[in-house]
mmCIF file of C-alpha atoms and ligand atoms in Angstrom:
data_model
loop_
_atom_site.group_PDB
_atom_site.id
_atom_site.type_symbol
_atom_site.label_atom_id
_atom_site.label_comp_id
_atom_site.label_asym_id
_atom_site.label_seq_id
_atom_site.Cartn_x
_atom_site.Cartn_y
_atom_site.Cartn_z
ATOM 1 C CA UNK A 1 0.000 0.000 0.000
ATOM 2 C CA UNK A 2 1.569 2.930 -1.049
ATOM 3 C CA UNK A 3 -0.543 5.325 0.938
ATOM 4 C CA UNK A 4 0.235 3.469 4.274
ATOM 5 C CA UNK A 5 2.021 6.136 6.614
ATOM 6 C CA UNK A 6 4.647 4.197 7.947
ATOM 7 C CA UNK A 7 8.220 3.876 7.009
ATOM 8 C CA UNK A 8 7.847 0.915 3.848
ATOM 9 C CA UNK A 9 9.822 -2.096 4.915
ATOM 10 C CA UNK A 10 9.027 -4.435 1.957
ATOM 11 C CA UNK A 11 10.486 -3.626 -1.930
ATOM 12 C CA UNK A 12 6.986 -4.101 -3.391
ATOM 13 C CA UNK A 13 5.780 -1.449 -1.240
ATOM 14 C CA UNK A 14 8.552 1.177 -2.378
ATOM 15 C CA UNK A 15 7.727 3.087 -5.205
ATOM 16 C CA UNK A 16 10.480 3.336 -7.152
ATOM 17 C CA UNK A 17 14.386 3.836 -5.402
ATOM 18 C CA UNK A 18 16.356 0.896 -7.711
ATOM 19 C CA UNK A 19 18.940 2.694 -7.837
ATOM 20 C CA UNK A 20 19.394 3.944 -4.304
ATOM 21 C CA UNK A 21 18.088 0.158 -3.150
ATOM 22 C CA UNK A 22 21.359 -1.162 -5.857
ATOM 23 C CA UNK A 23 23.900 1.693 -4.507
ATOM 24 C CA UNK A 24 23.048 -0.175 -0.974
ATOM 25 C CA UNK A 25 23.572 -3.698 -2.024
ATOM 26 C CA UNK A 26 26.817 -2.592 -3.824
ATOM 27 C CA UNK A 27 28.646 -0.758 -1.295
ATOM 28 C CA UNK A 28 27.401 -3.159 1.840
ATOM 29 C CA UNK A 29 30.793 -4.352 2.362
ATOM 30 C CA UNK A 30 32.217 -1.573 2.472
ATOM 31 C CA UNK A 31 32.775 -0.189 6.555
ATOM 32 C CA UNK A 32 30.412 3.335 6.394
ATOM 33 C CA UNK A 33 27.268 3.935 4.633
ATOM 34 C CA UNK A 34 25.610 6.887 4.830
ATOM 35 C CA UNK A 35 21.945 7.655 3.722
ATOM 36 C CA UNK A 36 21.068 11.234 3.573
ATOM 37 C CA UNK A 37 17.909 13.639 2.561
ATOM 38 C CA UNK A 38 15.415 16.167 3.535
ATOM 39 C CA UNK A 39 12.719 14.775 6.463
ATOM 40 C CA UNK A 40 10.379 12.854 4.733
ATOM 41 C CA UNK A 41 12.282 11.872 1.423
ATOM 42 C CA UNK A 42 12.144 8.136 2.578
ATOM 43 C CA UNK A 43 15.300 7.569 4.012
ATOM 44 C CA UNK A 44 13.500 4.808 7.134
ATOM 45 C CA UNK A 45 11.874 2.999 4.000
ATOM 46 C CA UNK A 46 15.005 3.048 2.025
ATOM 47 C CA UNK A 47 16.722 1.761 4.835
ATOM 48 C CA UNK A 48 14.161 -0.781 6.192
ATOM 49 C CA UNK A 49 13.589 -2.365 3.043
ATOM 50 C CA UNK A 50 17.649 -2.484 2.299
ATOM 51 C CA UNK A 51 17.926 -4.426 5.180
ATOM 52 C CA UNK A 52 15.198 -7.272 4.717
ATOM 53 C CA UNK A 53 16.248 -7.755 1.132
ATOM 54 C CA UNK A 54 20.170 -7.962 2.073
ATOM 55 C CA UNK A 55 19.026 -11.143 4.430
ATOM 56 C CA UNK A 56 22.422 -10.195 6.780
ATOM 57 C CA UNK A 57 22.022 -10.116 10.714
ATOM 58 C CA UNK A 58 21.176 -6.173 11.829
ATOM 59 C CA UNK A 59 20.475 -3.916 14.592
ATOM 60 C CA UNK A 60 18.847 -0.790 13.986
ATOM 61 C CA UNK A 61 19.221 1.974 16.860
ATOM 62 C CA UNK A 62 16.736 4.903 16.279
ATOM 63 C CA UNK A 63 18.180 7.609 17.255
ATOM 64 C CA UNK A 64 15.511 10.467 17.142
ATOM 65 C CA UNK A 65 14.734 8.922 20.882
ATOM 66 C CA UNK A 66 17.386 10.924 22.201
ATOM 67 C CA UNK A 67 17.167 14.062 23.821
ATOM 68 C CA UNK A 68 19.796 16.665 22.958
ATOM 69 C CA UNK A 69 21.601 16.866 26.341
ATOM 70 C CA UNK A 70 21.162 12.463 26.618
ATOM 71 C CA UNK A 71 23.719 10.734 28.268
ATOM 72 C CA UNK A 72 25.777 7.829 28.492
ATOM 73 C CA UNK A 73 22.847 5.729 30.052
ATOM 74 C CA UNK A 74 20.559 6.909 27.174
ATOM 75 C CA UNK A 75 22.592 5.731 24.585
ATOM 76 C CA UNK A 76 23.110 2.364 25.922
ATOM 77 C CA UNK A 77 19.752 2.005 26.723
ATOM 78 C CA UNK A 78 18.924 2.052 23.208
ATOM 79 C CA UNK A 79 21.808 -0.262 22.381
ATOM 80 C CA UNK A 80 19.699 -2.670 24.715
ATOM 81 C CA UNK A 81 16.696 -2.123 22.878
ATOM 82 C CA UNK A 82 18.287 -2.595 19.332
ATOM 83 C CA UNK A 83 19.976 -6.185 20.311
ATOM 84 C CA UNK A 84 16.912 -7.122 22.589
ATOM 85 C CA UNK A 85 14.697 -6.862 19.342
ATOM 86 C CA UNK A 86 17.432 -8.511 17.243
ATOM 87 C CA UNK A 87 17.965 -11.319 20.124
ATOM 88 C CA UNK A 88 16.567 -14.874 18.381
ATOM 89 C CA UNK A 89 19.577 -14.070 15.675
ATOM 90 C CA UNK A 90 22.347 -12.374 18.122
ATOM 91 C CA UNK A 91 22.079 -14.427 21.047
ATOM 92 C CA UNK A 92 24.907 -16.250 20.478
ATOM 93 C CA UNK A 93 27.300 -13.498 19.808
ATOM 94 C CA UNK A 94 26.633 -11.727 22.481
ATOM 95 C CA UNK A 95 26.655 -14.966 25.175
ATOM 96 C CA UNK A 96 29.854 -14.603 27.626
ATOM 97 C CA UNK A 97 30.633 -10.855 26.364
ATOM 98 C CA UNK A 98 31.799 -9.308 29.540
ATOM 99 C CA UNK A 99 29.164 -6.388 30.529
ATOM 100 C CA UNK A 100 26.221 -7.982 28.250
ATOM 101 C CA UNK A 101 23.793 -9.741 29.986
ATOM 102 C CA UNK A 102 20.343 -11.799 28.482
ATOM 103 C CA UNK A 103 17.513 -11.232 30.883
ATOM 104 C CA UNK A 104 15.235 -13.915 29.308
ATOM 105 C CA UNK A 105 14.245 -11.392 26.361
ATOM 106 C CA UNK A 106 16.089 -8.281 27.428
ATOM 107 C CA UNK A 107 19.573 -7.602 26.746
ATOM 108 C CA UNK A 108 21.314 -5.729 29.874
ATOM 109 C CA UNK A 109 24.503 -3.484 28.768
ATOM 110 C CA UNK A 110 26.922 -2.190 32.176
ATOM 111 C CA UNK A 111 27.097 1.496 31.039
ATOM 112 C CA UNK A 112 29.217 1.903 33.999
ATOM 113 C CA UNK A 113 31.270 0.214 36.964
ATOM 114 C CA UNK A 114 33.209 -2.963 37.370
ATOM 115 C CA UNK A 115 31.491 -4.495 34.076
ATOM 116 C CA UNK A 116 31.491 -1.604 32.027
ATOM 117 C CA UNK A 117 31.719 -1.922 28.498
ATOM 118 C CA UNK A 118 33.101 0.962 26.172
ATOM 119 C CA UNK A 119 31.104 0.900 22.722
ATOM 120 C CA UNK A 120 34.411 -0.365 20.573
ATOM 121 C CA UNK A 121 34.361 -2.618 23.173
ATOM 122 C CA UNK A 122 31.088 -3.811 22.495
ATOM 123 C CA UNK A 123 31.099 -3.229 18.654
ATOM 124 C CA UNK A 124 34.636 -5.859 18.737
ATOM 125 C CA UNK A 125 32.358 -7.881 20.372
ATOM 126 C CA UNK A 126 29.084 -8.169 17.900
ATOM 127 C CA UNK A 127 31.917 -8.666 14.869
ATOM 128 C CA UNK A 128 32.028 -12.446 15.627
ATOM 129 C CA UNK A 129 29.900 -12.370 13.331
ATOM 130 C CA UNK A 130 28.638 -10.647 10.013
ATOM 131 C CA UNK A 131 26.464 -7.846 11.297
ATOM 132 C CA UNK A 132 25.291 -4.521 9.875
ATOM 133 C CA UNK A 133 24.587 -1.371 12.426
ATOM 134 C CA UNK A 134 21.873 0.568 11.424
ATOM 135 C CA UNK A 135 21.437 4.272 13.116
ATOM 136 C CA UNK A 136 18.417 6.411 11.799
ATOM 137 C CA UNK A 137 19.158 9.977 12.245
ATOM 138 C CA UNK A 138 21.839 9.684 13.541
ATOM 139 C CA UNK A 139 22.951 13.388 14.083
ATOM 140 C CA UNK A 140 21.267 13.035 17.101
ATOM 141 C CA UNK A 141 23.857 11.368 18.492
ATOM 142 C CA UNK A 142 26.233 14.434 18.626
ATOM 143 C CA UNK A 143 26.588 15.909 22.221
ATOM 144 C CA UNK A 144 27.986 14.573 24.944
ATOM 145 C CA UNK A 145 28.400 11.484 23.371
ATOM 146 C CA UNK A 146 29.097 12.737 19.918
ATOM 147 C CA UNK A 147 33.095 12.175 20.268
ATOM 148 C CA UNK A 148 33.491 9.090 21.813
ATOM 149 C CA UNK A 149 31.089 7.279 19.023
ATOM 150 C CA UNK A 150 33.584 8.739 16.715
ATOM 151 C CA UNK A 151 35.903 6.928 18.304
ATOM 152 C CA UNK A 152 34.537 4.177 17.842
ATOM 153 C CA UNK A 153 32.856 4.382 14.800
ATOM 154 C CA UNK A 154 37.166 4.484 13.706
ATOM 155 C CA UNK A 155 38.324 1.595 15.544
ATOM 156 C CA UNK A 156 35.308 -0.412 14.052
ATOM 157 C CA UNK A 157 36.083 0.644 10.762
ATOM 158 C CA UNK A 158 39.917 -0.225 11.163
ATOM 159 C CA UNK A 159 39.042 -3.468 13.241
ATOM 160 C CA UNK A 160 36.048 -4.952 12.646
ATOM 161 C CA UNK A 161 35.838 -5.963 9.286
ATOM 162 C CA UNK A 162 32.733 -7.912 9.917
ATOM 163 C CA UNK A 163 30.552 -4.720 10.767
ATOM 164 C CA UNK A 164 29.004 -2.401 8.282
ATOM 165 C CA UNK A 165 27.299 0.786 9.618
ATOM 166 C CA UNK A 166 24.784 2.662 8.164
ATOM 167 C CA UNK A 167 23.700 5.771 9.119
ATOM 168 C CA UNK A 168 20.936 8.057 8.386
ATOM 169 C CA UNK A 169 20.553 11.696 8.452
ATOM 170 C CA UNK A 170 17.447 14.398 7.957
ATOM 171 C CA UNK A 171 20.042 16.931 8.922
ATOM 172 C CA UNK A 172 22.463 16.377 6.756
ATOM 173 C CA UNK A 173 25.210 18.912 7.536
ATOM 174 C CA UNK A 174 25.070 17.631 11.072
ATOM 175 C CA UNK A 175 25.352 14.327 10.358
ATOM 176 C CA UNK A 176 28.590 15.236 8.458
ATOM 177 C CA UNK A 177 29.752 17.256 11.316
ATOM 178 C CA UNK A 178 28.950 14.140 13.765
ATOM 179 C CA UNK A 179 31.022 11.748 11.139
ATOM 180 C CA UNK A 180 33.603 14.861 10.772
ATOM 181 C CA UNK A 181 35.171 13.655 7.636
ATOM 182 C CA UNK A 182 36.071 17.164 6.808
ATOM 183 C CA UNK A 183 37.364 17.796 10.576
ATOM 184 C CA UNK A 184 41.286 17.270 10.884
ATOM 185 C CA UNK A 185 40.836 16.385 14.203
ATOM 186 C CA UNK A 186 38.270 14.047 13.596
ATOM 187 C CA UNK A 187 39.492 9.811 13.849
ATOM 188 C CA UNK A 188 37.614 9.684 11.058
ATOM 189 C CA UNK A 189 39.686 12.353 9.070
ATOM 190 C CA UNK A 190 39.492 11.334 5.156
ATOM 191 C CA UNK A 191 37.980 7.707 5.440
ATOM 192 C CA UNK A 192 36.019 6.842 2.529
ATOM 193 C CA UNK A 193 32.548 6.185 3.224
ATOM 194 C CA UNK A 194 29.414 5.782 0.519
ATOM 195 C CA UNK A 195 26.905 8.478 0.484
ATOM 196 C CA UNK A 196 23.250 7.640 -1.133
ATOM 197 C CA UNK A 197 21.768 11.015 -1.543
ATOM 198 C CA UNK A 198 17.625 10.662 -1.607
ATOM 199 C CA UNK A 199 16.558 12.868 -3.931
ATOM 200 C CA UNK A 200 12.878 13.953 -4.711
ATOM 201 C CA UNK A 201 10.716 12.172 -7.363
ATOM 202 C CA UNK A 202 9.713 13.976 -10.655
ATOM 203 C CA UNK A 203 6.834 15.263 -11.831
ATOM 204 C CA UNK A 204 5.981 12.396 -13.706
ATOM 205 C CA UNK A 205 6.350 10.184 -10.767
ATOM 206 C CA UNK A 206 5.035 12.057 -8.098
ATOM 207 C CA UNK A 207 2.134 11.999 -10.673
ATOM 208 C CA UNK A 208 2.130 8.061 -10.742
ATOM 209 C CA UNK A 209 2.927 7.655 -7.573
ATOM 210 C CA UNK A 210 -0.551 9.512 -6.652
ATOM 211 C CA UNK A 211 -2.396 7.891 -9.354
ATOM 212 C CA UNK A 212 -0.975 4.087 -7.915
ATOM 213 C CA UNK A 213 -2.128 5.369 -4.599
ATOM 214 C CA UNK A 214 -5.330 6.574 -5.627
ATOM 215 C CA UNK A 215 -5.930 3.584 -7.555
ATOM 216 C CA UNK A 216 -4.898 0.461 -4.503
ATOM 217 C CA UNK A 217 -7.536 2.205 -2.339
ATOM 218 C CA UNK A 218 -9.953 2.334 -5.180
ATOM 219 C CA UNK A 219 -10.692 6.574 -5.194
ATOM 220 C CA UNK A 220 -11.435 7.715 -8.275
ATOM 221 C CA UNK A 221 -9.411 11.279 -8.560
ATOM 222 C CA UNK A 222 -8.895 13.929 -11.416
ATOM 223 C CA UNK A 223 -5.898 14.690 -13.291
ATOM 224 C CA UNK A 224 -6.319 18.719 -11.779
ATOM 225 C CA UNK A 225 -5.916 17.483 -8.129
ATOM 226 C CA UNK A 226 -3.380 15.074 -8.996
ATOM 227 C CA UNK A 227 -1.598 17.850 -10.680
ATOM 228 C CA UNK A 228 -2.239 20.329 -8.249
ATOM 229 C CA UNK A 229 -0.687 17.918 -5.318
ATOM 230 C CA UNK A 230 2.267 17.238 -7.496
ATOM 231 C CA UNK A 231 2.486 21.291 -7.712
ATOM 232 C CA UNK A 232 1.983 21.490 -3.914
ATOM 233 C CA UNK A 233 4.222 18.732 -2.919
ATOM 234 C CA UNK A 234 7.771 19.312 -4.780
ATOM 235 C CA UNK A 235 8.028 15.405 -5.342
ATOM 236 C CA UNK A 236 8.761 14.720 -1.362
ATOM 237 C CA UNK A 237 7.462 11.368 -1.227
ATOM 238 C CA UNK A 238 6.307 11.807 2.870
ATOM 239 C CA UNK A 239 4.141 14.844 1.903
ATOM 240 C CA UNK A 240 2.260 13.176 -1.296
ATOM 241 C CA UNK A 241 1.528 10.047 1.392
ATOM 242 C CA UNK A 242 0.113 12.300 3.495
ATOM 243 C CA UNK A 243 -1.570 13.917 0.985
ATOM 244 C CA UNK A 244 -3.369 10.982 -0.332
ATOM 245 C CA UNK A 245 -4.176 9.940 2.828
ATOM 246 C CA UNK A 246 -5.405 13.582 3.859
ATOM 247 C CA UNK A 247 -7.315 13.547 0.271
ATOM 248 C CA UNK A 248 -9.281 10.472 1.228
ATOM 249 C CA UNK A 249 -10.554 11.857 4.592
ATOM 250 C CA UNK A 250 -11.425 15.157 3.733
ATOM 251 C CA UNK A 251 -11.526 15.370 -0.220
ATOM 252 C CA UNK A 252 -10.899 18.546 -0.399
ATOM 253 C CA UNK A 253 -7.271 19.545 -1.867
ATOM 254 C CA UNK A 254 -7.733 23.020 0.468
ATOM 255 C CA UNK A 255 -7.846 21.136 3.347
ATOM 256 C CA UNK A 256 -5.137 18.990 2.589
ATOM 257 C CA UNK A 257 -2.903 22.168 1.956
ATOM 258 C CA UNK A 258 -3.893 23.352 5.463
ATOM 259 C CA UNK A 259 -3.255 20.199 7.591
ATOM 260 C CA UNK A 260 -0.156 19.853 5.720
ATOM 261 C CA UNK A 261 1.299 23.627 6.906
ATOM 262 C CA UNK A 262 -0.438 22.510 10.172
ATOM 263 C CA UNK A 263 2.056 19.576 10.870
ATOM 264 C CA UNK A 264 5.133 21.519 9.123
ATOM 265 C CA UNK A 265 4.057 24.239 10.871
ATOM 266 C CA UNK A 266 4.638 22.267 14.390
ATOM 267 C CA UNK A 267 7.558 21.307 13.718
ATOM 268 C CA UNK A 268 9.405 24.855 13.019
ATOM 269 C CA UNK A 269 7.275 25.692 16.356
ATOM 270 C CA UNK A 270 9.271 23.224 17.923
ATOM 271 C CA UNK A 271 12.883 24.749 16.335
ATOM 272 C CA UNK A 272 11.793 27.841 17.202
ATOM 273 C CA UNK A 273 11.264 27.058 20.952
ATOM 274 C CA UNK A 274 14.752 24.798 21.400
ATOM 275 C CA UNK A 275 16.258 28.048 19.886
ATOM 276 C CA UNK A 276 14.542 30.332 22.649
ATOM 277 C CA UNK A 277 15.315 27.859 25.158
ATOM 278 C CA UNK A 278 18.944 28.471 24.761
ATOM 279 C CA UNK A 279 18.314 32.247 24.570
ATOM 280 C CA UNK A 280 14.866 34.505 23.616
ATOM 281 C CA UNK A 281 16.657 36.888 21.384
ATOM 282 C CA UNK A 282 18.297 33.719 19.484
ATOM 283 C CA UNK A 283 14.617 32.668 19.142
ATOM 284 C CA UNK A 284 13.279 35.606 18.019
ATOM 285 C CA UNK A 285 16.401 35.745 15.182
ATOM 286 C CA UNK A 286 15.151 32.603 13.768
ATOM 287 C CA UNK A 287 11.841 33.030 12.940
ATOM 288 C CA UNK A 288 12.783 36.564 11.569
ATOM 289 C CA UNK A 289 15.342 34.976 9.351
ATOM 290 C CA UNK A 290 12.717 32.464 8.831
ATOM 291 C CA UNK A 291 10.053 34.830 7.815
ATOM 292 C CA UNK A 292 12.298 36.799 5.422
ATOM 293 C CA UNK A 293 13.408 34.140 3.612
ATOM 294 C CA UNK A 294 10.111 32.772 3.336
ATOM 295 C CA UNK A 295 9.129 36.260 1.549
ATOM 296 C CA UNK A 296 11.377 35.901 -0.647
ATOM 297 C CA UNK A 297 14.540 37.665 0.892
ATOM 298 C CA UNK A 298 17.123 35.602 -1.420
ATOM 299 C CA UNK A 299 20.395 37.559 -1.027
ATOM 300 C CA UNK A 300 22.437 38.511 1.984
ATOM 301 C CA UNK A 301 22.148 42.362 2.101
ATOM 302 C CA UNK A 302 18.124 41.583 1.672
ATOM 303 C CA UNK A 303 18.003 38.981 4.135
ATOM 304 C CA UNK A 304 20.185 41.200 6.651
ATOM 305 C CA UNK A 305 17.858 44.427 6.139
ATOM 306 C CA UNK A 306 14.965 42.246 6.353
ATOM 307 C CA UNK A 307 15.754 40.952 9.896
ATOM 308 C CA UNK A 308 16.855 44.522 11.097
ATOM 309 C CA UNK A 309 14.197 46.121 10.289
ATOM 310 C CA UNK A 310 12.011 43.155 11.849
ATOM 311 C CA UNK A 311 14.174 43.358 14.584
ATOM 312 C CA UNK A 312 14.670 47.222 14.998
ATOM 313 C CA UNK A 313 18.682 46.620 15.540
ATOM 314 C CA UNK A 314 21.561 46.122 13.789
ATOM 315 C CA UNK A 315 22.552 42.589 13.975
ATOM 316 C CA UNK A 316 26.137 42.265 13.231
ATOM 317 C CA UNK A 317 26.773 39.870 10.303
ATOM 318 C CA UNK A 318 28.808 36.923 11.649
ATOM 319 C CA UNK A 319 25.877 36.195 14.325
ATOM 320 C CA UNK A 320 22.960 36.143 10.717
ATOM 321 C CA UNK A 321 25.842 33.916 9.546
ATOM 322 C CA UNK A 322 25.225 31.786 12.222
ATOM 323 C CA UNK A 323 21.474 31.630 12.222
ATOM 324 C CA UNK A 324 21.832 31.244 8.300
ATOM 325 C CA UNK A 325 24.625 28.458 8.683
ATOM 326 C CA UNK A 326 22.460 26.377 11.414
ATOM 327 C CA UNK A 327 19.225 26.473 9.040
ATOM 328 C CA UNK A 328 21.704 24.754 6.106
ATOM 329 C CA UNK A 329 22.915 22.722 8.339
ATOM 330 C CA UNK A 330 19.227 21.679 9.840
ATOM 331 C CA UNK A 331 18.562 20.820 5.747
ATOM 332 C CA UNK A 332 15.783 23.606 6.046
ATOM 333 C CA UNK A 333 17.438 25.706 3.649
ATOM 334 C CA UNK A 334 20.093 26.181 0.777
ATOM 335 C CA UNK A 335 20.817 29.192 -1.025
ATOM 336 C CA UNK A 336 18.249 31.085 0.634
ATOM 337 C CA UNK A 337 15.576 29.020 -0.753
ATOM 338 C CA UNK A 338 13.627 26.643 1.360
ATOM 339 C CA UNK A 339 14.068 22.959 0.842
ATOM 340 C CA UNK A 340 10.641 22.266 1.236
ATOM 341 C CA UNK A 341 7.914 24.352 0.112
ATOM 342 C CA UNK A 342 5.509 23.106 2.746
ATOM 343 C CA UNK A 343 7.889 24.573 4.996
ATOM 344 C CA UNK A 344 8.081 27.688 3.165
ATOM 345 C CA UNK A 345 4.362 28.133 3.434
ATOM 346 C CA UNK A 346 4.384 27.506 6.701
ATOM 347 C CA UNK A 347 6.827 29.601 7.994
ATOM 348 C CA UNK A 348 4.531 32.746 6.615
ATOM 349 C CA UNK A 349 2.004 31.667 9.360
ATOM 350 C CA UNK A 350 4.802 31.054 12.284
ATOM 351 C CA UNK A 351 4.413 33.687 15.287
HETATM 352 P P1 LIG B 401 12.323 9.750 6.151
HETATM 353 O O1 LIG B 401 12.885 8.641 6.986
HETATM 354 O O2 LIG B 401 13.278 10.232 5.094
HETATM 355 O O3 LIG B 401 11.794 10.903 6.950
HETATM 356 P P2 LIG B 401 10.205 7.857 5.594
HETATM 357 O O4 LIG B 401 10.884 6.645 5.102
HETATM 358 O O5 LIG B 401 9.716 7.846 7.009
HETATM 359 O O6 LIG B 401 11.094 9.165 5.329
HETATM 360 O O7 LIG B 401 9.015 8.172 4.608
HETATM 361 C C1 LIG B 401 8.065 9.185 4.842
HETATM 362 C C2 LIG B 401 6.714 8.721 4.347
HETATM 363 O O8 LIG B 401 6.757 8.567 2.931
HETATM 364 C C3 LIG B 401 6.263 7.376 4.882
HETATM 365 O O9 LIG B 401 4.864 7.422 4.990
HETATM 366 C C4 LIG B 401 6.659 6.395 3.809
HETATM 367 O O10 LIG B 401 5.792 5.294 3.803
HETATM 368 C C5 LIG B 401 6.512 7.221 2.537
HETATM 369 N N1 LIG B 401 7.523 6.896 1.515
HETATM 370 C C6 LIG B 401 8.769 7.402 1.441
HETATM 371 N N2 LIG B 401 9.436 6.922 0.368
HETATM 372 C C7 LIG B 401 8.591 6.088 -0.246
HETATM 373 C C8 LIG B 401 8.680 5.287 -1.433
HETATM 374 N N3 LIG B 401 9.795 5.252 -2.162
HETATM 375 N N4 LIG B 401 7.599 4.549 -1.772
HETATM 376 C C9 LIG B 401 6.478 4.574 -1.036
HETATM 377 N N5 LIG B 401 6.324 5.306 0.072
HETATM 378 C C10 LIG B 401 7.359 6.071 0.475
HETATM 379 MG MG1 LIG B 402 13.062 8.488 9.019
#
């Protein structure tokens, strides 16, 4: 079912993606895979269904459960949860590993005292065996803990040549930053690593995709609304879903437009607020730079006299940098353009 609203896990239920699902199977041996695109472009599916159809052992540690100050305790707890789900298969790796213990169906890690187990500790342990290490978004993992999974991200890919990681991103500039192959002082300096880029459908598929969609749940829809959703939607494959399914509750394209800015409109809400959290004024500097580059504000002088005058001070150019710089780095936007326009709309409406 194409319109179904979670991640796809199954290749018949991916539209499209040979070539991203091929890059995959071709580069799996390699030590560091990385699979990167804007929120919604299908990166969970891509992933999920790479994984069934490659038939290797896995764990897959979802990383958008952490918190942005998490700690060591955090982390491991999700470790736990990834090898408890994984445990028929693993159990016999992970039988006499010093600081793993099975607890019937749980899977106990000792994130600290006499047991304690460091994570290239515990990655040298799962290579006994064949094993790939799946982390979805995993900037989130920068922070406290940010450095010493570097760490051992290196020694796994110098070591243990029976590991593969692959690691997702919606934020693609900080999952870069959190690898740090362009940091000197990073372990992980200059290592090679395969990067599947998710890019958006065409016309012509978004188009097909809609009319497939349409078509399984047996709705009869006009070519205008398909073409105006393909119009709306910029060929981001979580937004036509959600459309379709939107469409088939309400069927009305106006009302699909609005609960779309609704949810996209949350979530800059919630940037907005971790910004102000840190500081009000820093807030307040990122909705203005939101809201001007929403209208339009494409350049830097026009961007910078935007936010002044929304502002009523100078702003002195290397902190805009900065508020520019993080909303690249977020994947929000690129040459003062938007990434998505759902976004873009809904940034007009933010308070
Ligand atoms: P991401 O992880 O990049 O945010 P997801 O994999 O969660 O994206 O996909 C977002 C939504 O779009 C989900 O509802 C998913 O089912 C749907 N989707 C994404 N890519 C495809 C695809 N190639 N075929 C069918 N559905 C897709
Ligand atoms: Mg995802």
């Amino acid at each position: 079912m194409l319109f179904d609203e979670r991640p796809k896990e199954r290749r018949e239920d991916l539209f499209d993606r040979e070539a991203e699902l091929a890059a995959i199977m071709d580069n799996i041996n390699r030590p560091l895979l990385v699979l990167s695109g804007v929120r919604r472009i299908g990166k969970t599916s891509l992933l999920l269904v790479a994984l069934n159809e490659l038939g290797h052992d896995y764990i897959l540690i979802d990383a958008r459960e952490l918190k942005a100050n998490y700690g060591r305790r955090d982390l491991y707890s999700l470790l736990s949860k990834a090898l408890s789900s994984r445990l028929s298969r693993l159990a016999d790796v992970l039988k006499g590993v010093r600081g793993v213990n099975i607890m019937g169906n749980y899977v106990e890690i000792s994130w600290r005292g006499r047991d304690y187990i460091s994570l290239a500790e515990l990655f040298d342990a799962l290579n006994r065996r064949r094993l790939i290490v799946a982390i979805d978004e995993a900037q989130r993992l920068r922070g406290p803990m940010g450095a010493e999974l570097r760490e051992a991200l290196a020694h796994a890919y110098d070591y243990d040549r029976n590991l593969t990681f692959v690691l997702t991103g919606s934020e693609v500039g900080l999952l870069h930053e959190l690898i740090g192959v362009d940091d000197p002082s990073s372990p992980l300096y200059g290592r090679y690593y395969h990067e599947v880029q998710l890019g958006r459908f065409s016309e012509d598929q978004s188009a097909e995709f809609l009319r497939r969609g349409f078509e399984e749940v047996g709705l009869k829809v006009s070519e205008e609304v398909i073409d105006e959703m393909v119009r709306l939607f910029d060929g981001i494959p979580g937004w036509l879903t959600f459309a379709g399914n939107q469409y088939l509750a309400a069927r009305s394209l106006e009302e699909v437009r609005e609960r779309a800015i609704g949810v996209a409109l949350r979530e800059l809400e919630n940037l907005v607020e971790e910004k102000s959290r840190a500081s009000p004024s820093a807030g307040r500097r990122y909705r203005l730079a939101l809201k001007c580059i929403a209208e339009d504000r494409n350049s830097w002088s026009s961007l910078k006299r935007c936010v002044e005058e929304g502002e009523g001070v100078t702003i002195s150019s290397s902190v805009l940098n900065n508020v520019l710089r993080t909303l690249e780095r977020l994947s929000i936007v690129k040459d003062y353009e938007f990434l998505d326009p759902v976004y873009k709309e809904a940034t007009r409406r933010l308070r």
